[in-house]
Amino acid sequence: MADLRGGIDLGGTKIQAAIVDARGDAVGQARQPTPTKGGPEDVAAAMATALREAAQDAGVEPAQLAGIGVGSPGDADERTGVVSSARNLPGWEGSFPLAEVLAKELGTEIKVGNDVQVATEAEFHLGAGQEFQSLIGVFWGTGVGGGLVLDGRPWLGRGAAGEIGHVVVKRGGAKCPCGRKGCLEAYAGRSAMEAEARRQHEEGHKTDLFHLMEKHGKPRLTSGIWERALDNGDHLAEKLIDRAIEALGTGVASAVNLLDPEAVILGGGLGVRFGERLMKPLTDEMGKHLFADQRPPVVRVASLGDLGGAIGASLLFSR
Ligand SMILES: [Zn+2]
């Protein structure tokens, strides 16, 4: 059993746990909704439940695992296992010793890493990025997150590298959820796109987005709702997706100009859903800003799907 590891992907809406073998295959998995009320203790309890269920699915006890990795939003300190400012989680504005609490609860060692960085490393080791030595992971979802692998190794900077969502694509531009202006995420993040759609809808622009949302019983404009609206030729949805692609092309090309990686791996809810469909406009948009435009990086859609984050978290025990 010592070659089995646990991985937990802590998301804003769901907690995905997996038990992963030495080859990187998930041999057990479970999912819990992320608590919407309470505080970090409640989130940690739900994480422990998800992991226990995944372990049961794999036929092991959590304490038999070689360790459990956690991919966390917010500021996740790999050295201390403390997670701070995870603002999309309930009551998590401050710091919480997540690794320590989970280790007590589950009886094995816990390592904590940034959610997007570990998902990028999973794509590098096991997914769409396996043949490359350097890549940028771009996770286009509720926000826009990024991860870096350079020369075959994760690049964490001083702990906050890879924040491609906050690369500035327009000085003095739209307000970003981070509080600053003109970030990529302010144009391409799902929650920023939803806020803009709502604003324009209230101003009288016609769109079917919110009607579709209600009809399908969704609490928000999910990637599936955006896709339906595009399929129906919804003008506002098309306009906002175009705007997002323009911002993504600009921001990603700027990052490529700085690092010159071999590949860009596009993941996240929107990235996976629209990656193939919008690959041409995205790479065209990037091409406008690439300095070495005669040899652009390979752009590929992430291949590990929903389990990529949890599998990546388990890899914190093989770095
Ligand atoms: Zn920002």
PDB file of C-alpha atoms and ligand atoms in Angstrom:
ATOM      1  CA  MET A   1       0.000   0.000   0.000  1.00  0.00           C
ATOM      2  CA  ALA A   2       2.994   2.275   0.495  1.00  0.00           C
ATOM      3  CA  ASP A   3       3.016   3.095  -3.216  1.00  0.00           C
ATOM      4  CA  LEU A   4      -0.511   4.519  -3.035  1.00  0.00           C
ATOM      5  CA  ARG A   5      -0.943   8.244  -2.476  1.00  0.00           C
ATOM      6  CA  GLY A   6      -3.941  10.440  -1.943  1.00  0.00           C
ATOM      7  CA  GLY A   7      -4.756  13.634  -3.792  1.00  0.00           C
ATOM      8  CA  ILE A   8      -7.386  16.234  -2.983  1.00  0.00           C
ATOM      9  CA  ASP A   9      -8.374  19.040  -5.330  1.00  0.00           C
ATOM     10  CA  LEU A  10     -10.034  21.739  -3.270  1.00  0.00           C
ATOM     11  CA  GLY A  11     -12.308  23.761  -5.530  1.00  0.00           C
ATOM     12  CA  GLY A  12     -14.809  26.530  -4.920  1.00  0.00           C
ATOM     13  CA  THR A  13     -17.778  24.287  -5.711  1.00  0.00           C
ATOM     14  CA  LYS A  14     -16.486  20.754  -5.230  1.00  0.00           C
ATOM     15  CA  ILE A  15     -13.836  18.754  -3.439  1.00  0.00           C
ATOM     16  CA  GLN A  16     -12.424  15.946  -5.591  1.00  0.00           C
ATOM     17  CA  ALA A  17     -10.394  13.229  -3.891  1.00  0.00           C
ATOM     18  CA  ALA A  18      -8.474  10.404  -5.564  1.00  0.00           C
ATOM     19  CA  ILE A  19      -6.236   7.517  -4.569  1.00  0.00           C
ATOM     20  CA  VAL A  20      -3.398   7.290  -7.064  1.00  0.00           C
ATOM     21  CA  ASP A  21      -0.985   4.436  -7.763  1.00  0.00           C
ATOM     22  CA  ALA A  22       2.702   4.683  -8.676  1.00  0.00           C
ATOM     23  CA  ARG A  23       1.891   5.002 -12.394  1.00  0.00           C
ATOM     24  CA  GLY A  24      -0.392   7.952 -11.745  1.00  0.00           C
ATOM     25  CA  ASP A  25      -3.646   6.069 -12.299  1.00  0.00           C
ATOM     26  CA  ALA A  26      -6.599   6.796 -10.017  1.00  0.00           C
ATOM     27  CA  VAL A  27      -7.640   3.569  -8.284  1.00  0.00           C
ATOM     28  CA  GLY A  28     -10.311   5.197  -6.123  1.00  0.00           C
ATOM     29  CA  GLN A  29     -12.182   8.472  -6.164  1.00  0.00           C
ATOM     30  CA  ALA A  30     -14.892  10.444  -4.412  1.00  0.00           C
ATOM     31  CA  ARG A  31     -16.379  13.895  -4.496  1.00  0.00           C
ATOM     32  CA  GLN A  32     -18.007  16.202  -1.939  1.00  0.00           C
ATOM     33  CA  PRO A  33     -19.615  19.603  -2.414  1.00  0.00           C
ATOM     34  CA  THR A  34     -17.508  22.415  -0.946  1.00  0.00           C
ATOM     35  CA  PRO A  35     -19.279  23.846   2.110  1.00  0.00           C
ATOM     36  CA  THR A  36     -20.763  27.264   1.382  1.00  0.00           C
ATOM     37  CA  LYS A  37     -21.088  28.244   5.054  1.00  0.00           C
ATOM     38  CA  GLY A  38     -18.895  28.002   8.136  1.00  0.00           C
ATOM     39  CA  GLY A  39     -15.126  28.257   7.991  1.00  0.00           C
ATOM     40  CA  PRO A  40     -11.889  26.411   7.189  1.00  0.00           C
ATOM     41  CA  GLU A  41     -12.629  23.732   9.825  1.00  0.00           C
ATOM     42  CA  ASP A  42     -15.802  22.789   7.972  1.00  0.00           C
ATOM     43  CA  VAL A  43     -13.992  22.704   4.633  1.00  0.00           C
ATOM     44  CA  ALA A  44     -11.245  20.520   6.150  1.00  0.00           C
ATOM     45  CA  ALA A  45     -13.889  18.128   7.528  1.00  0.00           C
ATOM     46  CA  ALA A  46     -15.496  17.791   4.081  1.00  0.00           C
ATOM     47  CA  MET A  47     -12.050  17.175   2.566  1.00  0.00           C
ATOM     48  CA  ALA A  48     -11.374  14.394   5.082  1.00  0.00           C
ATOM     49  CA  THR A  49     -14.749  12.826   4.235  1.00  0.00           C
ATOM     50  CA  ALA A  50     -14.017  12.918   0.492  1.00  0.00           C
ATOM     51  CA  LEU A  51     -10.605  11.341   1.046  1.00  0.00           C
ATOM     52  CA  ARG A  52     -12.000   8.599   3.309  1.00  0.00           C
ATOM     53  CA  GLU A  53     -14.606   7.750   0.689  1.00  0.00           C
ATOM     54  CA  ALA A  54     -11.988   7.633  -2.064  1.00  0.00           C
ATOM     55  CA  ALA A  55      -9.830   5.363   0.138  1.00  0.00           C
ATOM     56  CA  GLN A  56     -12.792   3.103   0.718  1.00  0.00           C
ATOM     57  CA  ASP A  57     -13.376   3.014  -3.034  1.00  0.00           C
ATOM     58  CA  ALA A  58      -9.748   1.875  -3.448  1.00  0.00           C
ATOM     59  CA  GLY A  59      -9.942  -0.594  -0.553  1.00  0.00           C
ATOM     60  CA  VAL A  60      -7.334   1.099   1.675  1.00  0.00           C
ATOM     61  CA  GLU A  61      -7.253   3.025   4.934  1.00  0.00           C
ATOM     62  CA  PRO A  62      -6.129   6.683   4.704  1.00  0.00           C
ATOM     63  CA  ALA A  63      -3.386   5.967   7.257  1.00  0.00           C
ATOM     64  CA  GLN A  64      -1.891   3.327   4.906  1.00  0.00           C
ATOM     65  CA  LEU A  65      -1.228   5.917   2.198  1.00  0.00           C
ATOM     66  CA  ALA A  66       2.330   7.151   1.620  1.00  0.00           C
ATOM     67  CA  GLY A  67       0.931  10.660   1.935  1.00  0.00           C
ATOM     68  CA  ILE A  68      -1.850  12.919   0.757  1.00  0.00           C
ATOM     69  CA  GLY A  69      -1.322  15.987  -1.418  1.00  0.00           C
ATOM     70  CA  VAL A  70      -3.743  18.879  -1.511  1.00  0.00           C
ATOM     71  CA  GLY A  71      -4.163  21.323  -4.373  1.00  0.00           C
ATOM     72  CA  SER A  72      -5.547  24.456  -2.760  1.00  0.00           C
ATOM     73  CA  PRO A  73      -6.717  27.852  -3.947  1.00  0.00           C
ATOM     74  CA  GLY A  74      -5.514  30.983  -2.184  1.00  0.00           C
ATOM     75  CA  ASP A  75      -1.983  31.351  -0.917  1.00  0.00           C
ATOM     76  CA  ALA A  76      -0.852  27.772  -0.193  1.00  0.00           C
ATOM     77  CA  ASP A  77       2.529  27.631   1.546  1.00  0.00           C
ATOM     78  CA  GLU A  78       4.238  24.358   0.587  1.00  0.00           C
ATOM     79  CA  ARG A  79       6.751  24.583   3.435  1.00  0.00           C
ATOM     80  CA  THR A  80       4.310  25.108   6.270  1.00  0.00           C
ATOM     81  CA  GLY A  81       1.086  23.607   4.918  1.00  0.00           C
ATOM     82  CA  VAL A  82      -0.734  26.807   5.853  1.00  0.00           C
ATOM     83  CA  VAL A  83      -3.359  28.162   3.456  1.00  0.00           C
ATOM     84  CA  SER A  84      -4.209  31.877   3.560  1.00  0.00           C
ATOM     85  CA  SER A  85      -6.663  34.164   1.752  1.00  0.00           C
ATOM     86  CA  ALA A  86      -8.649  31.430  -0.005  1.00  0.00           C
ATOM     87  CA  ARG A  87     -11.395  33.948  -0.675  1.00  0.00           C
ATOM     88  CA  ASN A  88     -13.636  31.701  -2.747  1.00  0.00           C
ATOM     89  CA  LEU A  89     -13.995  29.421   0.312  1.00  0.00           C
ATOM     90  CA  PRO A  90     -16.250  30.282   3.272  1.00  0.00           C
ATOM     91  CA  GLY A  91     -14.645  32.254   6.103  1.00  0.00           C
ATOM     92  CA  TRP A  92     -11.129  31.731   4.769  1.00  0.00           C
ATOM     93  CA  GLU A  93      -9.810  35.313   4.629  1.00  0.00           C
ATOM     94  CA  GLY A  94      -7.109  34.544   7.212  1.00  0.00           C
ATOM     95  CA  SER A  95      -4.595  31.687   7.621  1.00  0.00           C
ATOM     96  CA  PHE A  96      -5.409  28.084   8.478  1.00  0.00           C
ATOM     97  CA  PRO A  97      -2.957  25.208   9.162  1.00  0.00           C
ATOM     98  CA  LEU A  98      -4.622  22.865   6.668  1.00  0.00           C
ATOM     99  CA  ALA A  99      -1.835  20.245   6.472  1.00  0.00           C
ATOM    100  CA  GLU A 100      -1.613  19.932  10.252  1.00  0.00           C
ATOM    101  CA  VAL A 101      -5.373  19.587  10.724  1.00  0.00           C
ATOM    102  CA  LEU A 102      -5.774  17.009   7.944  1.00  0.00           C
ATOM    103  CA  ALA A 103      -2.744  15.010   9.126  1.00  0.00           C
ATOM    104  CA  LYS A 104      -4.357  14.630  12.547  1.00  0.00           C
ATOM    105  CA  GLU A 105      -7.676  13.722  10.987  1.00  0.00           C
ATOM    106  CA  LEU A 106      -6.372  11.196   8.431  1.00  0.00           C
ATOM    107  CA  GLY A 107      -3.277   9.796  10.135  1.00  0.00           C
ATOM    108  CA  THR A 108      -0.735  10.341   7.366  1.00  0.00           C
ATOM    109  CA  GLU A 109       1.559  13.071   6.066  1.00  0.00           C
ATOM    110  CA  ILE A 110      -0.076  15.951   4.169  1.00  0.00           C
ATOM    111  CA  LYS A 111       1.528  18.308   1.643  1.00  0.00           C
ATOM    112  CA  VAL A 112      -0.220  21.382   0.344  1.00  0.00           C
ATOM    113  CA  GLY A 113       0.397  23.051  -3.021  1.00  0.00           C
ATOM    114  CA  ASN A 114      -1.251  25.574  -5.314  1.00  0.00           C
ATOM    115  CA  ASP A 115      -4.206  23.985  -7.123  1.00  0.00           C
ATOM    116  CA  VAL A 116      -3.336  25.243 -10.585  1.00  0.00           C
ATOM    117  CA  GLN A 117       0.372  24.523 -10.233  1.00  0.00           C
ATOM    118  CA  VAL A 118      -0.253  20.880  -9.274  1.00  0.00           C
ATOM    119  CA  ALA A 119      -2.754  20.475 -12.139  1.00  0.00           C
ATOM    120  CA  THR A 120      -0.091  21.870 -14.498  1.00  0.00           C
ATOM    121  CA  GLU A 121       2.438  19.357 -13.166  1.00  0.00           C
ATOM    122  CA  ALA A 122      -0.078  16.540 -13.666  1.00  0.00           C
ATOM    123  CA  GLU A 123      -0.433  17.534 -17.337  1.00  0.00           C
ATOM    124  CA  PHE A 124       3.367  17.726 -17.599  1.00  0.00           C
ATOM    125  CA  HIS A 125       3.979  14.254 -16.124  1.00  0.00           C
ATOM    126  CA  LEU A 126       0.895  12.347 -17.238  1.00  0.00           C
ATOM    127  CA  GLY A 127      -1.248  14.422 -19.583  1.00  0.00           C
ATOM    128  CA  ALA A 128      -1.099  16.671 -22.627  1.00  0.00           C
ATOM    129  CA  GLY A 129       2.345  18.069 -21.801  1.00  0.00           C
ATOM    130  CA  GLN A 130       4.350  14.865 -21.454  1.00  0.00           C
ATOM    131  CA  GLU A 131       6.640  15.405 -24.428  1.00  0.00           C
ATOM    132  CA  PHE A 132       7.733  18.912 -23.421  1.00  0.00           C
ATOM    133  CA  GLN A 133      10.385  20.189 -21.054  1.00  0.00           C
ATOM    134  CA  SER A 134       8.858  23.617 -20.535  1.00  0.00           C
ATOM    135  CA  LEU A 135       5.246  24.679 -20.488  1.00  0.00           C
ATOM    136  CA  ILE A 136       2.728  27.137 -19.167  1.00  0.00           C
ATOM    137  CA  GLY A 137      -0.548  25.737 -17.816  1.00  0.00           C
ATOM    138  CA  VAL A 138      -3.468  28.114 -18.314  1.00  0.00           C
ATOM    139  CA  PHE A 139      -6.605  27.147 -16.401  1.00  0.00           C
ATOM    140  CA  TRP A 140      -9.547  29.075 -17.756  1.00  0.00           C
ATOM    141  CA  GLY A 141     -12.481  28.701 -15.397  1.00  0.00           C
ATOM    142  CA  THR A 142     -14.129  30.758 -12.654  1.00  0.00           C
ATOM    143  CA  GLY A 143     -10.874  32.687 -12.580  1.00  0.00           C
ATOM    144  CA  VAL A 144      -7.820  32.315 -14.786  1.00  0.00           C
ATOM    145  CA  GLY A 145      -4.994  30.450 -13.089  1.00  0.00           C
ATOM    146  CA  GLY A 146      -1.579  29.475 -14.312  1.00  0.00           C
ATOM    147  CA  GLY A 147       1.242  27.081 -13.543  1.00  0.00           C
ATOM    148  CA  LEU A 148       4.806  26.785 -14.786  1.00  0.00           C
ATOM    149  CA  VAL A 149       7.205  23.974 -15.561  1.00  0.00           C
ATOM    150  CA  LEU A 150      10.605  25.201 -16.778  1.00  0.00           C
ATOM    151  CA  ASP A 151      13.459  22.909 -17.749  1.00  0.00           C
ATOM    152  CA  GLY A 152      11.479  19.945 -16.439  1.00  0.00           C
ATOM    153  CA  ARG A 153      10.967  21.448 -13.009  1.00  0.00           C
ATOM    154  CA  PRO A 154       8.088  23.278 -11.348  1.00  0.00           C
ATOM    155  CA  TRP A 155       8.747  27.002 -11.059  1.00  0.00           C
ATOM    156  CA  LEU A 156       7.064  28.470  -7.990  1.00  0.00           C
ATOM    157  CA  GLY A 157       8.999  31.724  -7.756  1.00  0.00           C
ATOM    158  CA  ARG A 158       8.765  32.821  -4.138  1.00  0.00           C
ATOM    159  CA  GLY A 159       5.488  30.947  -3.928  1.00  0.00           C
ATOM    160  CA  ALA A 160       3.260  33.086  -6.116  1.00  0.00           C
ATOM    161  CA  ALA A 161       4.541  32.449  -9.653  1.00  0.00           C
ATOM    162  CA  GLY A 162       2.245  31.603 -12.531  1.00  0.00           C
ATOM    163  CA  GLU A 163      -0.525  34.119 -11.784  1.00  0.00           C
ATOM    164  CA  ILE A 164      -1.239  34.600 -15.455  1.00  0.00           C
ATOM    165  CA  GLY A 165      -4.804  35.708 -14.672  1.00  0.00           C
ATOM    166  CA  HIS A 166      -3.378  38.917 -13.287  1.00  0.00           C
ATOM    167  CA  VAL A 167      -1.162  39.750 -16.222  1.00  0.00           C
ATOM    168  CA  VAL A 168      -2.386  43.161 -17.367  1.00  0.00           C
ATOM    169  CA  VAL A 169      -4.045  43.086 -20.774  1.00  0.00           C
ATOM    170  CA  LYS A 170      -5.442  46.619 -20.613  1.00  0.00           C
ATOM    171  CA  ARG A 171      -4.070  49.427 -18.500  1.00  0.00           C
ATOM    172  CA  GLY A 172      -6.840  51.036 -16.468  1.00  0.00           C
ATOM    173  CA  GLY A 173      -9.242  48.422 -17.840  1.00  0.00           C
ATOM    174  CA  ALA A 174     -12.057  46.395 -16.309  1.00  0.00           C
ATOM    175  CA  LYS A 175     -12.074  45.750 -12.581  1.00  0.00           C
ATOM    176  CA  CYS A 176     -10.682  42.341 -11.662  1.00  0.00           C
ATOM    177  CA  PRO A 177     -11.979  40.176  -8.791  1.00  0.00           C
ATOM    178  CA  CYS A 178      -8.505  40.766  -7.247  1.00  0.00           C
ATOM    179  CA  GLY A 179      -9.385  44.449  -6.888  1.00  0.00           C
ATOM    180  CA  ARG A 180      -6.948  45.693  -9.546  1.00  0.00           C
ATOM    181  CA  LYS A 181      -7.751  46.872 -13.042  1.00  0.00           C
ATOM    182  CA  GLY A 182      -7.203  45.456 -16.496  1.00  0.00           C
ATOM    183  CA  CYS A 183      -6.123  41.912 -15.527  1.00  0.00           C
ATOM    184  CA  LEU A 184      -6.702  39.031 -17.953  1.00  0.00           C
ATOM    185  CA  GLU A 185      -9.130  37.497 -15.442  1.00  0.00           C
ATOM    186  CA  ALA A 186     -11.281  40.653 -15.521  1.00  0.00           C
ATOM    187  CA  TYR A 187     -12.118  39.795 -19.152  1.00  0.00           C
ATOM    188  CA  ALA A 188     -11.871  36.011 -19.300  1.00  0.00           C
ATOM    189  CA  GLY A 189     -12.742  34.668 -15.836  1.00  0.00           C
ATOM    190  CA  ARG A 190     -16.142  32.999 -15.771  1.00  0.00           C
ATOM    191  CA  SER A 191     -17.306  35.057 -12.814  1.00  0.00           C
ATOM    192  CA  ALA A 192     -16.166  38.341 -14.409  1.00  0.00           C
ATOM    193  CA  MET A 193     -17.873  37.315 -17.677  1.00  0.00           C
ATOM    194  CA  GLU A 194     -21.063  36.542 -15.784  1.00  0.00           C
ATOM    195  CA  ALA A 195     -20.994  39.920 -14.021  1.00  0.00           C
ATOM    196  CA  GLU A 196     -20.498  41.682 -17.359  1.00  0.00           C
ATOM    197  CA  ALA A 197     -23.290  39.668 -19.009  1.00  0.00           C
ATOM    198  CA  ARG A 198     -25.620  40.587 -16.148  1.00  0.00           C
ATOM    199  CA  ARG A 199     -24.698  44.254 -16.388  1.00  0.00           C
ATOM    200  CA  GLN A 200     -25.308  44.366 -20.133  1.00  0.00           C
ATOM    201  CA  HIS A 201     -28.527  42.356 -19.797  1.00  0.00           C
ATOM    202  CA  GLU A 202     -29.813  44.851 -17.220  1.00  0.00           C
ATOM    203  CA  GLU A 203     -28.908  47.665 -19.594  1.00  0.00           C
ATOM    204  CA  GLY A 204     -31.257  46.119 -22.111  1.00  0.00           C
ATOM    205  CA  HIS A 205     -28.955  43.970 -24.264  1.00  0.00           C
ATOM    206  CA  LYS A 206     -30.808  40.879 -25.409  1.00  0.00           C
ATOM    207  CA  THR A 207     -29.449  37.525 -24.291  1.00  0.00           C
ATOM    208  CA  ASP A 208     -30.741  34.076 -23.528  1.00  0.00           C
ATOM    209  CA  LEU A 209     -27.929  33.313 -21.050  1.00  0.00           C
ATOM    210  CA  PHE A 210     -29.890  33.862 -17.839  1.00  0.00           C
ATOM    211  CA  HIS A 211     -32.989  32.184 -19.174  1.00  0.00           C
ATOM    212  CA  LEU A 212     -30.883  29.114 -20.051  1.00  0.00           C
ATOM    213  CA  MET A 213     -29.341  29.217 -16.588  1.00  0.00           C
ATOM    214  CA  GLU A 214     -32.775  29.061 -14.945  1.00  0.00           C
ATOM    215  CA  LYS A 215     -34.126  26.514 -17.358  1.00  0.00           C
ATOM    216  CA  HIS A 216     -31.266  24.132 -16.555  1.00  0.00           C
ATOM    217  CA  GLY A 217     -31.447  24.810 -12.826  1.00  0.00           C
ATOM    218  CA  LYS A 218     -27.933  26.242 -12.567  1.00  0.00           C
ATOM    219  CA  PRO A 219     -26.955  28.750  -9.885  1.00  0.00           C
ATOM    220  CA  ARG A 220     -24.506  30.471 -12.244  1.00  0.00           C
ATOM    221  CA  LEU A 221     -23.486  30.717 -15.889  1.00  0.00           C
ATOM    222  CA  THR A 222     -21.593  27.444 -16.149  1.00  0.00           C
ATOM    223  CA  SER A 223     -19.381  26.575 -19.108  1.00  0.00           C
ATOM    224  CA  GLY A 224     -22.235  24.363 -20.348  1.00  0.00           C
ATOM    225  CA  ILE A 225     -24.632  27.331 -20.358  1.00  0.00           C
ATOM    226  CA  TRP A 226     -22.134  29.443 -22.296  1.00  0.00           C
ATOM    227  CA  GLU A 227     -21.792  26.636 -24.821  1.00  0.00           C
ATOM    228  CA  ARG A 228     -25.556  26.311 -25.318  1.00  0.00           C
ATOM    229  CA  ALA A 229     -25.841  30.071 -25.793  1.00  0.00           C
ATOM    230  CA  LEU A 230     -23.059  29.997 -28.421  1.00  0.00           C
ATOM    231  CA  ASP A 231     -24.753  27.084 -30.179  1.00  0.00           C
ATOM    232  CA  ASN A 232     -27.945  29.149 -30.306  1.00  0.00           C
ATOM    233  CA  GLY A 233     -26.086  32.110 -31.801  1.00  0.00           C
ATOM    234  CA  ASP A 234     -26.652  34.305 -28.737  1.00  0.00           C
ATOM    235  CA  HIS A 235     -25.122  37.619 -29.699  1.00  0.00           C
ATOM    236  CA  LEU A 236     -24.073  38.792 -26.222  1.00  0.00           C
ATOM    237  CA  ALA A 237     -22.547  35.393 -25.386  1.00  0.00           C
ATOM    238  CA  GLU A 238     -20.554  35.494 -28.632  1.00  0.00           C
ATOM    239  CA  LYS A 239     -19.364  39.010 -27.899  1.00  0.00           C
ATOM    240  CA  LEU A 240     -18.212  38.182 -24.369  1.00  0.00           C
ATOM    241  CA  ILE A 241     -16.505  34.942 -25.407  1.00  0.00           C
ATOM    242  CA  ASP A 242     -14.709  36.833 -28.205  1.00  0.00           C
ATOM    243  CA  ARG A 243     -13.603  39.408 -25.671  1.00  0.00           C
ATOM    244  CA  ALA A 244     -12.341  36.634 -23.367  1.00  0.00           C
ATOM    245  CA  ILE A 245     -10.396  35.000 -26.218  1.00  0.00           C
ATOM    246  CA  GLU A 246      -8.844  38.332 -27.151  1.00  0.00           C
ATOM    247  CA  ALA A 247      -7.723  38.856 -23.547  1.00  0.00           C
ATOM    248  CA  LEU A 248      -6.435  35.264 -23.256  1.00  0.00           C
ATOM    249  CA  GLY A 249      -4.482  35.562 -26.506  1.00  0.00           C
ATOM    250  CA  THR A 250      -2.929  38.830 -25.348  1.00  0.00           C
ATOM    251  CA  GLY A 251      -2.065  37.651 -21.829  1.00  0.00           C
ATOM    252  CA  VAL A 252      -0.769  34.232 -22.828  1.00  0.00           C
ATOM    253  CA  ALA A 253       1.324  35.679 -25.672  1.00  0.00           C
ATOM    254  CA  SER A 254       2.902  38.139 -23.212  1.00  0.00           C
ATOM    255  CA  ALA A 255       3.817  35.280 -20.886  1.00  0.00           C
ATOM    256  CA  VAL A 256       5.225  33.321 -23.845  1.00  0.00           C
ATOM    257  CA  ASN A 257       7.320  36.324 -24.894  1.00  0.00           C
ATOM    258  CA  LEU A 258       8.895  36.327 -21.439  1.00  0.00           C
ATOM    259  CA  LEU A 259       9.515  32.583 -20.984  1.00  0.00           C
ATOM    260  CA  ASP A 260       9.559  31.069 -24.497  1.00  0.00           C
ATOM    261  CA  PRO A 261       8.108  27.703 -23.401  1.00  0.00           C
ATOM    262  CA  GLU A 262       7.614  24.794 -25.799  1.00  0.00           C
ATOM    263  CA  ALA A 263       3.923  24.489 -25.014  1.00  0.00           C
ATOM    264  CA  VAL A 264       0.841  26.090 -23.534  1.00  0.00           C
ATOM    265  CA  ILE A 265      -1.633  23.663 -21.972  1.00  0.00           C
ATOM    266  CA  LEU A 266      -5.170  25.012 -21.758  1.00  0.00           C
ATOM    267  CA  GLY A 267      -7.306  23.549 -18.969  1.00  0.00           C
ATOM    268  CA  GLY A 268     -10.101  24.604 -16.624  1.00  0.00           C
ATOM    269  CA  GLY A 269     -13.863  24.317 -17.106  1.00  0.00           C
ATOM    270  CA  LEU A 270     -14.065  26.795 -19.973  1.00  0.00           C
ATOM    271  CA  GLY A 271     -10.666  25.833 -21.378  1.00  0.00           C
ATOM    272  CA  VAL A 272     -11.560  22.163 -21.713  1.00  0.00           C
ATOM    273  CA  ARG A 273     -15.049  22.874 -23.046  1.00  0.00           C
ATOM    274  CA  PHE A 274     -14.018  25.486 -25.606  1.00  0.00           C
ATOM    275  CA  GLY A 275     -10.357  24.644 -26.218  1.00  0.00           C
ATOM    276  CA  GLU A 276     -10.798  22.759 -29.490  1.00  0.00           C
ATOM    277  CA  ARG A 277     -13.649  24.912 -30.746  1.00  0.00           C
ATOM    278  CA  LEU A 278     -11.832  28.192 -30.115  1.00  0.00           C
ATOM    279  CA  MET A 279      -8.272  27.029 -30.737  1.00  0.00           C
ATOM    280  CA  LYS A 280      -7.986  28.871 -34.063  1.00  0.00           C
ATOM    281  CA  PRO A 281      -9.203  32.285 -32.810  1.00  0.00           C
ATOM    282  CA  LEU A 282      -7.075  31.866 -29.694  1.00  0.00           C
ATOM    283  CA  THR A 283      -3.857  31.062 -31.545  1.00  0.00           C
ATOM    284  CA  ASP A 284      -4.622  33.794 -34.118  1.00  0.00           C
ATOM    285  CA  GLU A 285      -5.015  36.271 -31.293  1.00  0.00           C
ATOM    286  CA  MET A 286      -1.771  35.075 -29.660  1.00  0.00           C
ATOM    287  CA  GLY A 287      -0.015  35.346 -33.006  1.00  0.00           C
ATOM    288  CA  LYS A 288      -0.671  39.104 -33.099  1.00  0.00           C
ATOM    289  CA  HIS A 289       1.399  39.573 -29.948  1.00  0.00           C
ATOM    290  CA  LEU A 290       4.091  36.899 -30.179  1.00  0.00           C
ATOM    291  CA  PHE A 291       7.544  38.346 -30.702  1.00  0.00           C
ATOM    292  CA  ALA A 292       8.946  35.093 -32.159  1.00  0.00           C
ATOM    293  CA  ASP A 293       5.791  34.614 -34.219  1.00  0.00           C
ATOM    294  CA  GLN A 294       7.477  32.381 -36.792  1.00  0.00           C
ATOM    295  CA  ARG A 295       7.734  29.638 -34.181  1.00  0.00           C
ATOM    296  CA  PRO A 296       4.822  29.804 -31.768  1.00  0.00           C
ATOM    297  CA  PRO A 297       4.551  27.331 -28.886  1.00  0.00           C
ATOM    298  CA  VAL A 298       2.315  24.283 -29.263  1.00  0.00           C
ATOM    299  CA  VAL A 299      -1.084  25.042 -27.716  1.00  0.00           C
ATOM    300  CA  ARG A 300      -2.956  22.008 -26.464  1.00  0.00           C
ATOM    301  CA  VAL A 301      -6.044  21.247 -24.403  1.00  0.00           C
ATOM    302  CA  ALA A 302      -5.447  19.572 -21.033  1.00  0.00           C
ATOM    303  CA  SER A 303      -6.158  15.852 -21.194  1.00  0.00           C
ATOM    304  CA  LEU A 304      -6.603  14.641 -17.606  1.00  0.00           C
ATOM    305  CA  GLY A 305     -10.079  16.101 -17.178  1.00  0.00           C
ATOM    306  CA  ASP A 306     -11.808  16.386 -13.838  1.00  0.00           C
ATOM    307  CA  LEU A 307      -9.316  14.231 -11.961  1.00  0.00           C
ATOM    308  CA  GLY A 308      -6.239  16.176 -13.103  1.00  0.00           C
ATOM    309  CA  GLY A 309      -6.191  18.403 -10.033  1.00  0.00           C
ATOM    310  CA  ALA A 310      -6.434  15.537  -7.549  1.00  0.00           C
ATOM    311  CA  ILE A 311      -3.852  13.424  -9.412  1.00  0.00           C
ATOM    312  CA  GLY A 312      -1.547  16.446  -9.585  1.00  0.00           C
ATOM    313  CA  ALA A 313      -1.930  16.981  -5.838  1.00  0.00           C
ATOM    314  CA  SER A 314      -0.891  13.365  -5.202  1.00  0.00           C
ATOM    315  CA  LEU A 315       2.294  14.078  -7.211  1.00  0.00           C
ATOM    316  CA  LEU A 316       3.419  16.455  -4.440  1.00  0.00           C
ATOM    317  CA  PHE A 317       4.758  13.203  -2.956  1.00  0.00           C
ATOM    318  CA  SER A 318       6.944  12.392  -5.931  1.00  0.00           C
ATOM    319  CA  ARG A 319       8.619  15.724  -6.645  1.00  0.00           C
TER     320      ARG A 319
HETATM  321 ZN    ZN B   1      -6.452  40.628 -11.056  1.00  0.00          ZN
END
